[in-house]
Coordinates of C-alpha atoms in Angstrom, one line a residue:
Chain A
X1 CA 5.5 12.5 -18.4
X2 CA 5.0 13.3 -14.6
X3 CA 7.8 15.0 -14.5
X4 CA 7.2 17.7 -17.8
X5 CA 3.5 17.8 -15.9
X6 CA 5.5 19.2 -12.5
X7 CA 7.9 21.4 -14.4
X8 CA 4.9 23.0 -16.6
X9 CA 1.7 21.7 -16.5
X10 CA 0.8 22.1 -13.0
X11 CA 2.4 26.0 -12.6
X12 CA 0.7 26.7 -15.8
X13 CA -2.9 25.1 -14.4
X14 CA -2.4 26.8 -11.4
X15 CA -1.4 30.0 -12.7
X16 CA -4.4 30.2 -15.2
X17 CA -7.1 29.1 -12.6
X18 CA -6.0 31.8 -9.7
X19 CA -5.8 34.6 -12.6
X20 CA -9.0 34.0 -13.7
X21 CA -10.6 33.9 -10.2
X22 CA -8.6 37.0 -9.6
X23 CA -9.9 39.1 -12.7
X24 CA -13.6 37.6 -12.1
X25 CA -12.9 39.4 -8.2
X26 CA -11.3 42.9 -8.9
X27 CA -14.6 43.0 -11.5
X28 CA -16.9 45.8 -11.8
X29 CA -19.6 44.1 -10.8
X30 CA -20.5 44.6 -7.1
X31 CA -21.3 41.2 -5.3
X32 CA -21.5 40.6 -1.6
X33 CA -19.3 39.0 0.3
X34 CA -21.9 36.7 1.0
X35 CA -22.4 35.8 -2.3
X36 CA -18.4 35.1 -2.9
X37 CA -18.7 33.3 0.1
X38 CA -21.3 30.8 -0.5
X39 CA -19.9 30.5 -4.5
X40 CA -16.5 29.3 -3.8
X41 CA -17.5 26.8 -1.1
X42 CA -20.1 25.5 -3.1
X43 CA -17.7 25.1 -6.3
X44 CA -14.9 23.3 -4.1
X45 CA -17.7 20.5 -2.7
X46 CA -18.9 20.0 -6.3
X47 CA -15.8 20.3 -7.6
X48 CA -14.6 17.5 -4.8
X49 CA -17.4 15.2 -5.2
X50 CA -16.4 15.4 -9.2
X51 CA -12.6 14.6 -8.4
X52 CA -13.3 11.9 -6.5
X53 CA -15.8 10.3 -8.5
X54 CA -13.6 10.8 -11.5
X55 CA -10.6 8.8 -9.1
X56 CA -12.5 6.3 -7.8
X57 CA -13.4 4.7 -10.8
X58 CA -9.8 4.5 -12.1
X59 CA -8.4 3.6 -8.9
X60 CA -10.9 0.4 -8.3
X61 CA -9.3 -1.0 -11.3
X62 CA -5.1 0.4 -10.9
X63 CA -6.0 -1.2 -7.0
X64 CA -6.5 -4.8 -8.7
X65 CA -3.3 -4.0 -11.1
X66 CA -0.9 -2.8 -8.9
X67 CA -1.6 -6.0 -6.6
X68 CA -1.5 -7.8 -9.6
X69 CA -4.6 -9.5 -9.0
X70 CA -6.6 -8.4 -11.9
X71 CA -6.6 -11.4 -13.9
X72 CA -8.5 -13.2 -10.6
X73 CA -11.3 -11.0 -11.7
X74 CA -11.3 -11.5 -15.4
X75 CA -11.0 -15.5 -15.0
X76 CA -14.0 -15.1 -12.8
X77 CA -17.9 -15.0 -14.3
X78 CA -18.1 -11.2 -13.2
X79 CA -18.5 -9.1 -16.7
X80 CA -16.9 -5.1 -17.1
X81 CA -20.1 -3.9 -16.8
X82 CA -20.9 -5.5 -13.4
X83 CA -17.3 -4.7 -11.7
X84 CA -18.0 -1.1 -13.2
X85 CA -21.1 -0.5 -11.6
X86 CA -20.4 -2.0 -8.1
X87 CA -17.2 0.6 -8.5
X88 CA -19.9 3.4 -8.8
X89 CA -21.8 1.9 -5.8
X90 CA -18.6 2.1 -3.7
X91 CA -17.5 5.1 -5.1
X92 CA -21.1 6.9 -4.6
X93 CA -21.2 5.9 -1.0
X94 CA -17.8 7.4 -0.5
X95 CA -19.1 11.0 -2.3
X96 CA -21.8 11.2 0.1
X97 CA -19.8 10.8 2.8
X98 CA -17.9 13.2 1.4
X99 CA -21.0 15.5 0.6
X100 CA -22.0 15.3 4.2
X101 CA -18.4 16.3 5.9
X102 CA -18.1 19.0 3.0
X103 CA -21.3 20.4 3.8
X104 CA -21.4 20.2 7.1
X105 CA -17.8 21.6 7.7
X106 CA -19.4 24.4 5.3
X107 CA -22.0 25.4 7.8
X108 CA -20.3 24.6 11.3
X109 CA -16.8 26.6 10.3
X110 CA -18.4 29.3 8.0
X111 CA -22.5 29.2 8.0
X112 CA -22.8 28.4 4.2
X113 CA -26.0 25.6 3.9
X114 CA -25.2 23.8 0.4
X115 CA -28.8 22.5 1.2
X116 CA -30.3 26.0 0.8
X117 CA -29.7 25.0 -3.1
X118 CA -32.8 23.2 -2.4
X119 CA -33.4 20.2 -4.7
X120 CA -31.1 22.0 -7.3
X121 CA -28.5 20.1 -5.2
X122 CA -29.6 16.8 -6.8
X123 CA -29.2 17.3 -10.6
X124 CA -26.7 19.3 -10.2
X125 CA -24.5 16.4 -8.3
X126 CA -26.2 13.6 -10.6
X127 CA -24.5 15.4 -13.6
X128 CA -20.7 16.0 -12.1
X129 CA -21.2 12.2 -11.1
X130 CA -22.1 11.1 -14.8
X131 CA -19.4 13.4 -16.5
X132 CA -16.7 12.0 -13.7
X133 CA -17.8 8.2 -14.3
X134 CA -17.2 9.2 -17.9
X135 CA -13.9 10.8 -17.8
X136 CA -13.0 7.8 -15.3
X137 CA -14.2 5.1 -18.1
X138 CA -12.0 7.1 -20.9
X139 CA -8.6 6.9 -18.0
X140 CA -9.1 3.4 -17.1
X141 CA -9.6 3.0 -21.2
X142 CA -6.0 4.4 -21.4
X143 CA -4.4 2.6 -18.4
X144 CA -5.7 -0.6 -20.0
X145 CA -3.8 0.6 -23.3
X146 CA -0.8 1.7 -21.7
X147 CA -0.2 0.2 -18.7
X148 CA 0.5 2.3 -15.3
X149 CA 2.8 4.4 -17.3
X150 CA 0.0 6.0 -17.4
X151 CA -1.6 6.2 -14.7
X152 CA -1.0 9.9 -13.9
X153 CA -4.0 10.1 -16.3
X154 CA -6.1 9.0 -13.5
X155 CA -5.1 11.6 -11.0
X156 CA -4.5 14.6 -13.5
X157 CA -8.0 14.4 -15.6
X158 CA -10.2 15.9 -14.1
X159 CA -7.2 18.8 -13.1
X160 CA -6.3 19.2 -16.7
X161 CA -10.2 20.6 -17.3
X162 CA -10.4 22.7 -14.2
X163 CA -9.4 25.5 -15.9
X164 CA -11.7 25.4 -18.8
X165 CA -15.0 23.9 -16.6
X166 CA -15.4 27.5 -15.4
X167 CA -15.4 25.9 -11.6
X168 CA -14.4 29.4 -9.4
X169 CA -15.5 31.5 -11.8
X170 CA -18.1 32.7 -14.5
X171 CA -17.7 31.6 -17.7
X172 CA -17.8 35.6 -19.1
X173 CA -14.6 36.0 -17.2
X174 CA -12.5 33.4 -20.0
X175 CA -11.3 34.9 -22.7
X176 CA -13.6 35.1 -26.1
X177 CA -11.7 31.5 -27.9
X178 CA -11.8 29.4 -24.7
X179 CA -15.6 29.5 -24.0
X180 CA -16.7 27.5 -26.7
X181 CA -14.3 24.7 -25.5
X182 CA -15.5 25.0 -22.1
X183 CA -18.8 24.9 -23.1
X184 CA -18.6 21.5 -24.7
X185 CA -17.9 20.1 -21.0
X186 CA -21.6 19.1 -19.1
X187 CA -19.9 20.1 -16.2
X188 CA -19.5 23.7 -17.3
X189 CA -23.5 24.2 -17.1
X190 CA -23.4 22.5 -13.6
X191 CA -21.0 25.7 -12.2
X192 CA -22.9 28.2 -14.5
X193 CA -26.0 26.5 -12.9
X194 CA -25.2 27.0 -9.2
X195 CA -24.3 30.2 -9.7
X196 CA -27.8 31.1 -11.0
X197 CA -29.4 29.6 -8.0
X198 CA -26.8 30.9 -5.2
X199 CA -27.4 34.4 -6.6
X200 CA -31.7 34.0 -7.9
X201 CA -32.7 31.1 -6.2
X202 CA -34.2 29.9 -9.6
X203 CA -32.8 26.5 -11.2
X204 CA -31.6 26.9 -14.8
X205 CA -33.4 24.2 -17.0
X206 CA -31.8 25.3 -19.5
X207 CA -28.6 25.0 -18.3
X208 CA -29.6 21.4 -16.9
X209 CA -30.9 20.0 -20.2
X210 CA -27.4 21.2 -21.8
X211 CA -25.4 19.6 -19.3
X212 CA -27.6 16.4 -19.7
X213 CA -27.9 15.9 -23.4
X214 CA -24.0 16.3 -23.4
X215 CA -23.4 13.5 -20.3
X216 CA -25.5 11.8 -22.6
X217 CA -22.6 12.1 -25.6
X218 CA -19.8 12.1 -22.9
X219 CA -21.2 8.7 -21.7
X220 CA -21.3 6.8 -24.9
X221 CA -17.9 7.6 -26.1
X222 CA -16.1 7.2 -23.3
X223 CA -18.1 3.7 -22.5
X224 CA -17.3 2.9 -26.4
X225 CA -13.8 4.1 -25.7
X226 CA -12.8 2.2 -22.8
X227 CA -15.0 -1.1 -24.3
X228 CA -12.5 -0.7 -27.8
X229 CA -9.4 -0.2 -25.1
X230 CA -10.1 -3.4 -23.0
X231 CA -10.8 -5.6 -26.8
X232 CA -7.8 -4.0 -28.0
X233 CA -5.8 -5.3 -24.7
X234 CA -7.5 -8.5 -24.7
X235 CA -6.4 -8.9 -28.3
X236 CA -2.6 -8.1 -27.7
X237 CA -2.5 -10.5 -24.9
X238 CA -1.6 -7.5 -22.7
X239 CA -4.4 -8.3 -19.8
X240 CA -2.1 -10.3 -17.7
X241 CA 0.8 -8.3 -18.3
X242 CA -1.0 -5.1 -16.5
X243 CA 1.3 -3.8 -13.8
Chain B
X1 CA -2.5 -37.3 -32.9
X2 CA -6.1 -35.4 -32.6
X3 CA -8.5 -37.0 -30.9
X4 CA -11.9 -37.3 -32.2
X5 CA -14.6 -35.0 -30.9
X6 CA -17.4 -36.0 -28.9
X7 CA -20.0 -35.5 -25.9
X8 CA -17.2 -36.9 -23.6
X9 CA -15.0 -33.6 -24.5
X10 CA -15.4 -31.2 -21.9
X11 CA -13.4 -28.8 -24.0
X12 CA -12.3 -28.7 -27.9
X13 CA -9.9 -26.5 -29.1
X14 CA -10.1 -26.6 -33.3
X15 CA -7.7 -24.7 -35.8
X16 CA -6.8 -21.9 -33.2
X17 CA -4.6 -19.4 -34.2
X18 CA -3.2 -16.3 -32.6
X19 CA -0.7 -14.0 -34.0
X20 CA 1.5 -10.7 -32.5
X21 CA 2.1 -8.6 -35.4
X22 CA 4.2 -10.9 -37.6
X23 CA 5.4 -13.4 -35.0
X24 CA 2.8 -16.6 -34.7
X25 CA 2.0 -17.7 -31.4
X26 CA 0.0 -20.0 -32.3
X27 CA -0.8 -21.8 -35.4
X28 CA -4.0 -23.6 -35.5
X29 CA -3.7 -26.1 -33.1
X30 CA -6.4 -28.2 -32.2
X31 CA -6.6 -30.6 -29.1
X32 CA -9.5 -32.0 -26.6
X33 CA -10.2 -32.7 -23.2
X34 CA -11.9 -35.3 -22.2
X35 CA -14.2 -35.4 -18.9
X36 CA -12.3 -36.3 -16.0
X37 CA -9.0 -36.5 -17.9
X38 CA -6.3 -34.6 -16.8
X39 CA -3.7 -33.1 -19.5
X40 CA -0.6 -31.8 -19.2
X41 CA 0.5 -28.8 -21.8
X42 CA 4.3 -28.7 -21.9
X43 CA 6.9 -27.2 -24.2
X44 CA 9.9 -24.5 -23.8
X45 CA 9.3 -20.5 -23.4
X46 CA 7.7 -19.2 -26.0
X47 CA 6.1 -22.2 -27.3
X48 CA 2.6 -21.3 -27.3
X49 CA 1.3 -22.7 -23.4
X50 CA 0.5 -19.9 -21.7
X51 CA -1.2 -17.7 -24.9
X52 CA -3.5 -21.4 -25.1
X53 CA -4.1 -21.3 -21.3
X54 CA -5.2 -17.3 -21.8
X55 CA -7.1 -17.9 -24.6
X56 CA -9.3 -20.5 -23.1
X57 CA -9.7 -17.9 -19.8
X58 CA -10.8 -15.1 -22.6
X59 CA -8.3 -13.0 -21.4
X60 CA -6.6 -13.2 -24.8
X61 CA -8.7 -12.8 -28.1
X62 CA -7.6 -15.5 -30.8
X63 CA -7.6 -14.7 -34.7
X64 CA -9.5 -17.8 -35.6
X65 CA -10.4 -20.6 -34.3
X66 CA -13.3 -22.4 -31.9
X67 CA -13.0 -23.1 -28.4
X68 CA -16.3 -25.4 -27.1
X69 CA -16.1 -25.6 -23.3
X70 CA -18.9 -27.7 -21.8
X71 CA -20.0 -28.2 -25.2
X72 CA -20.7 -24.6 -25.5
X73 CA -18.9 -21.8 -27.6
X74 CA -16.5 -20.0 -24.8
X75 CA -16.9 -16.6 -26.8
X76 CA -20.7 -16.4 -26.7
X77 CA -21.4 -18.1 -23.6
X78 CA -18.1 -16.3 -20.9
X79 CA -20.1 -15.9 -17.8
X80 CA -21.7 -19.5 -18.0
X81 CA -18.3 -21.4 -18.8
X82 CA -16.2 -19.3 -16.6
X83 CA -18.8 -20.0 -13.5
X84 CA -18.0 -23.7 -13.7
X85 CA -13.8 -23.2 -14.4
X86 CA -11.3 -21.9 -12.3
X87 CA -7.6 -21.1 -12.4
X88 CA -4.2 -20.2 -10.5
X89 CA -0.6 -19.5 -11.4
X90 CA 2.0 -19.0 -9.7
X91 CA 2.5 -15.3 -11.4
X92 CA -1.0 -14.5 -10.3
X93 CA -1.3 -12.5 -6.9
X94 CA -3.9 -11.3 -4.7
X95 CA -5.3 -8.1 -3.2
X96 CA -2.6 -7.3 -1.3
X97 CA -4.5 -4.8 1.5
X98 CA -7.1 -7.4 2.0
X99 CA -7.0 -10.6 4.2
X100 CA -6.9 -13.9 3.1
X101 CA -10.1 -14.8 4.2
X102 CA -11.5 -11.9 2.9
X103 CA -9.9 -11.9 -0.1
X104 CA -11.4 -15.5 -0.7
X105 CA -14.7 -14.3 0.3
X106 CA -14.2 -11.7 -2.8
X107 CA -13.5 -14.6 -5.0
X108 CA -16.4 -16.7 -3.5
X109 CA -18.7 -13.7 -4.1
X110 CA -17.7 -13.5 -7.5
X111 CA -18.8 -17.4 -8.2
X112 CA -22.0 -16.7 -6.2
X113 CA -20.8 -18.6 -3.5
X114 CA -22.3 -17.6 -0.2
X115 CA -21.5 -17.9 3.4
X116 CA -18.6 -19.3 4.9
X117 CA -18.3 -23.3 4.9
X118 CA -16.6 -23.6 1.5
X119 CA -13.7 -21.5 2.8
X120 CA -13.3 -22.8 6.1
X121 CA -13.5 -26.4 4.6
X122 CA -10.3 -25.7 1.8
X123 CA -8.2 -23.6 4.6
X124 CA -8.6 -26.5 6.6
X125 CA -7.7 -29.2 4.0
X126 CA -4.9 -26.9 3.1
X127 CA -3.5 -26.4 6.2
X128 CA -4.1 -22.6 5.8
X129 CA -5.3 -22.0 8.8
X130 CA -2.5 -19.9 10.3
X131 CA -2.7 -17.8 7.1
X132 CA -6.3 -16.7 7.4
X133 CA -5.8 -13.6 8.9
X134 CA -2.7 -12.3 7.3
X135 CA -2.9 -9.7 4.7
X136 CA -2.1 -11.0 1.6
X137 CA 0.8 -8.9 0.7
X138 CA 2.4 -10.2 3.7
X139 CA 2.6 -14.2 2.2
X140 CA 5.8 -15.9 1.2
X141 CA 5.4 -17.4 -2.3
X142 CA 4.4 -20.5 -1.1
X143 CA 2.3 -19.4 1.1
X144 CA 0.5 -17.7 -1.5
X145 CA 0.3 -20.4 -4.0
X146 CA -1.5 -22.4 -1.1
X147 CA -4.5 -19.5 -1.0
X148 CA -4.7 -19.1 -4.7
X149 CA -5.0 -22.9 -4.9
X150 CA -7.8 -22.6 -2.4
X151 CA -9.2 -20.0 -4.7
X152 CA -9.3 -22.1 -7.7
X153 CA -11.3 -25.1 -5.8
X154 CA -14.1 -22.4 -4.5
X155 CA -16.5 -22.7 -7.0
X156 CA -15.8 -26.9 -7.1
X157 CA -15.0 -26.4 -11.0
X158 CA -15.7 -29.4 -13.9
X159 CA -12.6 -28.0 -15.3
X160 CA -9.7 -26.6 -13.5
X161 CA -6.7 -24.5 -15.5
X162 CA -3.3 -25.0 -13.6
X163 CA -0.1 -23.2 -14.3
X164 CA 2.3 -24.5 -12.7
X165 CA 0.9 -24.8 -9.5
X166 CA 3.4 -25.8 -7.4
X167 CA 6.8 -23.7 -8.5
X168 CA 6.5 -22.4 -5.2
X169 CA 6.0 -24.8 -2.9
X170 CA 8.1 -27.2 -0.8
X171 CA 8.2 -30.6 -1.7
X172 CA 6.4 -32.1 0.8
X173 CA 3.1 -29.3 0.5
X174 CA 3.7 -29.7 -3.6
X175 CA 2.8 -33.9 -3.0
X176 CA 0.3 -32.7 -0.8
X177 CA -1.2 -30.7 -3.3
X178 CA -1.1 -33.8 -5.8
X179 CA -2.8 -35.7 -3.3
X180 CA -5.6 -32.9 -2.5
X181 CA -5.7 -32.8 -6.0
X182 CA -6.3 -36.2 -6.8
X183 CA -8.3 -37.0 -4.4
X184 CA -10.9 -34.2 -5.8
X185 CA -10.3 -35.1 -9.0
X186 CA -11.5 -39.0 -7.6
X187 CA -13.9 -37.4 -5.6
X188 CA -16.1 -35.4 -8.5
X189 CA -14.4 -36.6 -11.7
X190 CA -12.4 -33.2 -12.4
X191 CA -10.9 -32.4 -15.8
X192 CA -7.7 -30.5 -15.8
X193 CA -5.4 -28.6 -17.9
X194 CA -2.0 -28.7 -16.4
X195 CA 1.4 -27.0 -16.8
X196 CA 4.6 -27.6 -15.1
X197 CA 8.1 -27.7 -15.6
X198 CA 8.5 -30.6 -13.0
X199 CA 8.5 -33.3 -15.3
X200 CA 7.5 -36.0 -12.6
X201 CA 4.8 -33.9 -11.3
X202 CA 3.3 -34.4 -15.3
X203 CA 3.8 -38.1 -15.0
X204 CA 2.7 -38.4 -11.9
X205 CA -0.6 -36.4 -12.5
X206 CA -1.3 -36.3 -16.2
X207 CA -3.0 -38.9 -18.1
X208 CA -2.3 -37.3 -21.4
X209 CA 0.1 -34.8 -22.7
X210 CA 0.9 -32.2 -25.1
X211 CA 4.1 -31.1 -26.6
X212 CA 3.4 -27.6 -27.9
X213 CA 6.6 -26.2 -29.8
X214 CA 6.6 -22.8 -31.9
X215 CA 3.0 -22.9 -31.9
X216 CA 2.6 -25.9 -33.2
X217 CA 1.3 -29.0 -31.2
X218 CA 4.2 -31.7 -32.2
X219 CA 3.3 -35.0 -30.0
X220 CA -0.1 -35.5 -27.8
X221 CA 0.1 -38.9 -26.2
X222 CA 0.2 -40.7 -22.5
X223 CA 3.4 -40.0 -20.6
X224 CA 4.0 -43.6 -21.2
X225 CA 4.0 -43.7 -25.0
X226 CA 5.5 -40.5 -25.8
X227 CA 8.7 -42.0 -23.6
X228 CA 8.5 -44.9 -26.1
X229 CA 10.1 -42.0 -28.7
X230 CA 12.8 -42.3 -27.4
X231 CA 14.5 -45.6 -28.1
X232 CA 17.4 -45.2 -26.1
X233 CA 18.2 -46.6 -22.8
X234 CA 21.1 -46.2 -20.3
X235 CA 22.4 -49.1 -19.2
X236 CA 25.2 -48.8 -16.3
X237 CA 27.3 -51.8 -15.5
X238 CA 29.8 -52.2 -12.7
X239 CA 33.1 -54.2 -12.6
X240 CA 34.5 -55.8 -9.6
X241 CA 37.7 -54.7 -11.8
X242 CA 38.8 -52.4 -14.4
X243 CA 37.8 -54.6 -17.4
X244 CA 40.3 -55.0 -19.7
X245 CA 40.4 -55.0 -23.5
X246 CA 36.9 -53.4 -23.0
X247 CA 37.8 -50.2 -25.8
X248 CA 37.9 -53.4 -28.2
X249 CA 35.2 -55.0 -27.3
X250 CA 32.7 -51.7 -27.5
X251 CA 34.5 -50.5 -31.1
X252 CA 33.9 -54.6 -32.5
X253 CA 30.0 -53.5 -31.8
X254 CA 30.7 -49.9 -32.5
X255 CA 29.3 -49.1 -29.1
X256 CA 30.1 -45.3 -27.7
X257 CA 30.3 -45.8 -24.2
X258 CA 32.2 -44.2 -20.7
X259 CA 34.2 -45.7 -18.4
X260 CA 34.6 -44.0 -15.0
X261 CA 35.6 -46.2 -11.5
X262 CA 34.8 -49.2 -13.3
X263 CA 31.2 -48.1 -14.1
X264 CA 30.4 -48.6 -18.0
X265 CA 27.7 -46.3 -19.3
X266 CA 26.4 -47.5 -22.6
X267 CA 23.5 -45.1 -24.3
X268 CA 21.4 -48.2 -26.5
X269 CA 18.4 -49.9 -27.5
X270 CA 15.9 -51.1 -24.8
X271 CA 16.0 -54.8 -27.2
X272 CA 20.1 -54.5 -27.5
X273 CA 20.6 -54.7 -23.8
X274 CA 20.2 -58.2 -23.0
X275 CA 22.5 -59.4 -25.9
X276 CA 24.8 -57.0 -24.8
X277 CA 25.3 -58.4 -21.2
X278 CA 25.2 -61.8 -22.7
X279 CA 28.1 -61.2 -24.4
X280 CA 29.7 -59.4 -21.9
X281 CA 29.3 -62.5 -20.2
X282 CA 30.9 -64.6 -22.4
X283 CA 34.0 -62.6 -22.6
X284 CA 35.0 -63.1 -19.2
X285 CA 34.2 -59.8 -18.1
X286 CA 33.2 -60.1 -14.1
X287 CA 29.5 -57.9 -13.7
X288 CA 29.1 -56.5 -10.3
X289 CA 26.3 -54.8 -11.0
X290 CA 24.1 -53.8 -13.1
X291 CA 21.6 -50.5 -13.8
X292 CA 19.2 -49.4 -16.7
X293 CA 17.4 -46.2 -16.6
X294 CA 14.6 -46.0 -18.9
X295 CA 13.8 -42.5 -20.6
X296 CA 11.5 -40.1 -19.1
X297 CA 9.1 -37.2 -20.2
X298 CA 12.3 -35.0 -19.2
X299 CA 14.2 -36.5 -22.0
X300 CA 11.4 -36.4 -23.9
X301 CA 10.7 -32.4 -23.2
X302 CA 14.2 -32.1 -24.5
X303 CA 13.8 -33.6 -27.3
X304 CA 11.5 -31.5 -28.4
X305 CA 12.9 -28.2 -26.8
X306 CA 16.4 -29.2 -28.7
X307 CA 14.4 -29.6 -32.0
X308 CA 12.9 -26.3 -31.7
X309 CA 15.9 -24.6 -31.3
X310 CA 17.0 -26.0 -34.3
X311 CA 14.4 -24.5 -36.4

């Protein structure tokens, strides 16, 4: 699989996200360059801090398979949902760390303030966190089925969706059939969301409330997901045998 | 042979059965464990040991069956049993990027263990003080089995799950293991679930055992009676001189027996062997010496093992 993912998936990705940036720049709409500016360095932080969240969760468990120390953890008292959250701990300290260098990289190299989003900042990077946690539950649900043959799953995710999320660009610039796919990811109203307030300065509730009710969805079936994955494992005897 | 259950058992296993698709791992065995009683699970590959062993650590889901641990059921009450067991193998690693000391910080974490004196007190029972600082992905085999035995006495468990602990150690750290581990066993009345291949090791350590074959458990007695099924001793006699007429004498009793260098090895009865050398005696023949080894739980294991091949 990784290697039918470098021969296709990835030019075909890459391909499809620079054309639509391209046709959303040689638009007839005038923006400033300002505006361009401040829009693609605020969609590569987010877009960062949902990468990484997405990882981190998958990677805190392939960690304790690939040393082949997982079933140390699952002999101990400690329960899924108490390994998963201290992962989220870990992993939220490390995004804002990541937030901060972003940021302030942003404003030292190229005097764009993220924090002139205001408080917008906030939901905006509590819903990429949810939807990433998510998406990390459902890859660490299929790495438990499958073992670390498929763990490109892990690192490819969140890339497989970049596309569709509408991250560089508006959602009007993908074509007519795509936009109601992209539109069932929360993550979608997030980018549409920051837009709004990079161009208006006014915070989309809207937008926010559709992005939330769908984490909402996103976060029970991937948490029902990965909990059906690990009893499915546990009942093909396939726990210790993770490697 | 089941035993009965009662408020001794620190762990009942009834009618548990676990199946992969259409080949049946385990088919509803049943066994105890009393407290403070250590007891050994043997039987060849594929026999059922380890799917048991991960089946009492949850990490395997049975079809049917009940497991009580501390008089509790295992499936309903995981975090509270699992505080108070502990395990190691020697297929079981650590995190590798991590120290050893920090790694068994992790695992004293994880048992709500705090501070320090725990760890420091095993390493330095253990001899593991040179390894304290390594990275764990740097330990010889041996090496690591000596941390992850360290690991499985953190929490001081009522009942301790061992697979075969000591493959990779040398002997003189394996008998120092028996020792550390009898002594703890002495020292808070311990009950343990054992595997090894060394047969000794189960002698030496086990106060009960189990013979687990296709699933199915087929003996589960002391070391000491389960040798008594087999009958058969070897008795070794040696001759100052090749005895002579000695191919008559052994076909009048219709005795199979080997001569090499004057050495006679006679596979018979424990009750045959006196009447044997009697008579030996009386026919002249001169005895230089004379040897009887006694069957063991190896003979025993292959027994078994040779019977399940069969099936």
């Amino acid at each position: 699989m990784p290697r039918w993912l470098d021969v296709f998936y990835w030019p075909i990705i890459t391909i499809f996200v620079w054309g639509f940036i391209a046709s959303y720049l040689k638009g007839p709409e005038m923006r400033s360059s300002e505006f361009l500016g401040a829009m693609l360095l605020g969609a590569i932080t987010f877009w960062m801090i949902f990468q990484r969240a997405q990882q981190d969760l998958s990677i805190a468990y392939l960690q304790d398979i690939w040393s082949r120390s997982i079933v140390n953890l699952y002999v101990s008292p400690l329960t899924n949902l108490e390994f998963i959250i201290a992962s989220v701990l870990v992993g939220l300290i490390k995004i804002l760390i990541t937030l901060f260098v972003m940021a302030g990289l942003a404003f030292i190299l190229y005097s764009f303030n993220l924090f002139t989003m205001g408080f917008a900042i906030i939901p905006f990077v509590a819903m990429l966190l949810i939807f990433a946690w998510s998406l990390g539950l459902f890859s660490t649900g299929i790495i438990f089925r499958f073992g670390t043959d498929a763990q490109i799953i892990a690192f490819s995710i969140s890339f497989i969706l970049q596309p569709f999320v509408a991250v560089f660009y508006p959602l009007s610039i993908l074509p007519f059939w795509i936009q109601p796919i992209s539109l069932a990811f929360p993550i979608t109203y997030v980018f549409e969301g920051m837009r709004e307030v990079i161009a208006t300065g006014i915070f989309n509730w809207s937008l926010f409330a559709w992005s939330f009710g769908l984490n909402i969805v996103y976060m029970i079936l991937c948490g029902a997901f990965f909990g059906a994955m690990f009893n499915h494992v546990k009942k093909k005897g396939l726990l210790s045998k993770l490697e | 042979m089941l035993y009965s259950s009662n408020m001794e058992n620190i762990l009942e296993v009834k009618n548990l059965y676990k199946f992969y698709k259409s080949f049946e791992a385990l088919k509803g065995i049943s066994f105890n464990l009393k407290h403070g009683e250590t007891l050994g699970l043997l039987g060849p590959n594929g026999a059922g040991k380890t799917t048991t062993i991960q089946i009492l650590l949850q990490l395997i889901t049975p079809e049917k069956g009940v497991v009580n641990i501390f008089g509790k059921d295992a499936f309903k009450n995981r975090e509270y049993v699992l505080q108070r067991m502990n395990f190691t193998s020697a297929y079981v690693h650590m995190f590798g990027a991590l120290s050893v000391y920090e790694n068994l910080k992790v695992f004293a974490l994880l048992y709500g263990i705090k501070g320090s004196e725990k760890i420091n007190q095993l390493i330095k029972e253990f001899d593991a003080e040179d390894l304290r600082n390594k990275k764990a992905q740097t330990l010889s085999s041996g090496q690591l089995t000596r941390v992850m035995i360290i690991k499985a006495l953190l929490n001081d468990p009522d009942l301790l799950l061992l697979d075969e602990p000591t493959s990779s150690l040398d002997p003189e750290m394996a008998s120092k293991f028996r020792e550390i581990l009898k002594e703890v066993r002495k020292k808070r009345n311990i009950s343990i679930l054992y595997t090894s291949h060394n047969m000794a090791e189960i002698e030496e350590m086990c106060d009960r055992v189990i013979f687990l074959s296709h699933g199915e458990i087929v003996a589960n007695d002391t070391p000491q009676k389960l040798t008594q099924i087999i009958p058969d001793h070897t008795l070794r006699v040696e001759f100052f001189e090749k005895p002579e007429k000695i191919e008559s004498f052994l076909s009048d009793r219709k005795i199979d027996a080997q001569l090499e260098n004057n050495i006679l090895s006679i596979i018979t009865a424990d009750e045959a062997i006196p009447i044997l050398l009697q008579e030996m005696y009386n026919a002249g023949y001169k005895i230089k010496d004379i040897s009887i080894d006694e069957p063991d739980l190896e003979d025993v294991f292959l027994k078994f093992a040779r019977e399940a091949e069969k099936k």
